[in-house]
Amino acid sequence: MVTQMVLPKSLGERDDDPVFALHRGGKMQIAKTVALQDRVDLSLAYTPGVARVCEAIADDPALIHDYTWIGNTVAVVTDGTAVLGLGDIGPRAAMPVMEGKAVLFKQFGGVDAVPICLDCTDVDELVDTIARLAPSFGGINLEDIAAPRCFEVERRLRERLDIPVFHDDQHGTAVVVLAALSNAVRLIGKEMGDIRVVLCGAGAAGVAVARILLSAGVGDLCVVDRQGLLHRDRADLTQVKLSLAQDTNAADRSGSLGDALKGADVFIGVSGGTVPESAITEMADDAIIFALANPTPEVAPAIAQRHAAVVATGRSDFPNQINNVLAFPGIFRGALDVRARQITEGMKLAAANALAALVRETLSVEYIIPSPLDGRVAPAVADAVSNAARREGVHRR
């Protein structure tokens, strides 16, 4: 038997694919903002003029926000361990996603962003490296860092730094889910405190979604991981999951996802996998299904629409796309505008409320959340976040 060798594609062959053609050379570049035409320009932009600005910042460090790019620049940082649905593909392979995030920051929030892919996964090394980079940026957007390390990395950086630190896989998802859910609940004529929610997934997104739903007043929330319902007596829970179990599942239910879904008003999937149709049929009347795994939702939209009053996915080819781009550009825009020291729970709730309000006058089962291309989104979120930062006293201007 002769085995035929498969040769790798050449660059030219790849460039026949429009995706590769678009990515050739990367999706972003650094551009100057000042003229450099003559010796006078050089003397102002660099030596000797630049020394005066350096001395002023040395005397008053707050001036760095006014006289450098820091006031409008965010670092998008990953270790490449949880990239999209691809998993641990490493820092180099993560770069196209980080570039993509950076151009979304610019397009939708007017925020400059720099992709940084770190070749380390140890929590201490990540925290120390990011903290040492922090003087060059006005905020840190953590991206695609695997759970449970992502929780510790974010917590320690928030304690160590006086600039906004935001893990988008957690909090961006949570903000958009809350906005969409508040409108979906309104459509079916219920209140957040009256619904029973089953959340499938206890990783980065699942934990943050659970926390923001509790903050928003959801009264009956259960979280399910691969082993079943989180409850206080499970012996296999990490500290993060144990804390979540203590704050959810008030009825102390146990069992499988199917057991949890019986009579539930809402299913939110942030874990992948497939939920059988038989389990969906056990949900309450006028159910809400947010099947957010991408590209393959936990519940196929055609099946979800047969059994639910409102359906959302993470995909752009179905109505009600739950997309983080609705949140992070405006959140950082608002935080940078007031030079916030951190991004608080109140700022996240304000962002969710602003998103939900944008479609409230035209609410329908296929329109519970704005489009990512709606030009009102980032300004509305930014304004809400800035105002919340001022109310909570974390602003510096």
Short mmCIF file of C-alpha atoms in Angstrom, two decimals, residues 7 59 73-74 92 226 248 364:
data_model
loop_
_atom_site.label_atom_id
_atom_site.label_comp_id
_atom_site.label_asym_id
_atom_site.label_seq_id
_atom_site.Cartn_x
_atom_site.Cartn_y
_atom_site.Cartn_z
CA LEU A 7 1.58 18.73 1.16
CA ASP A 59 6.00 65.64 38.96
CA THR A 73 -5.59 52.57 25.30
CA VAL A 74 -6.35 49.09 26.59
CA ARG A 92 0.76 32.42 18.95
CA ARG A 226 -20.80 18.04 33.62
CA THR A 248 -27.69 29.33 44.35
CA SER A 364 -40.47 41.44 20.09
#
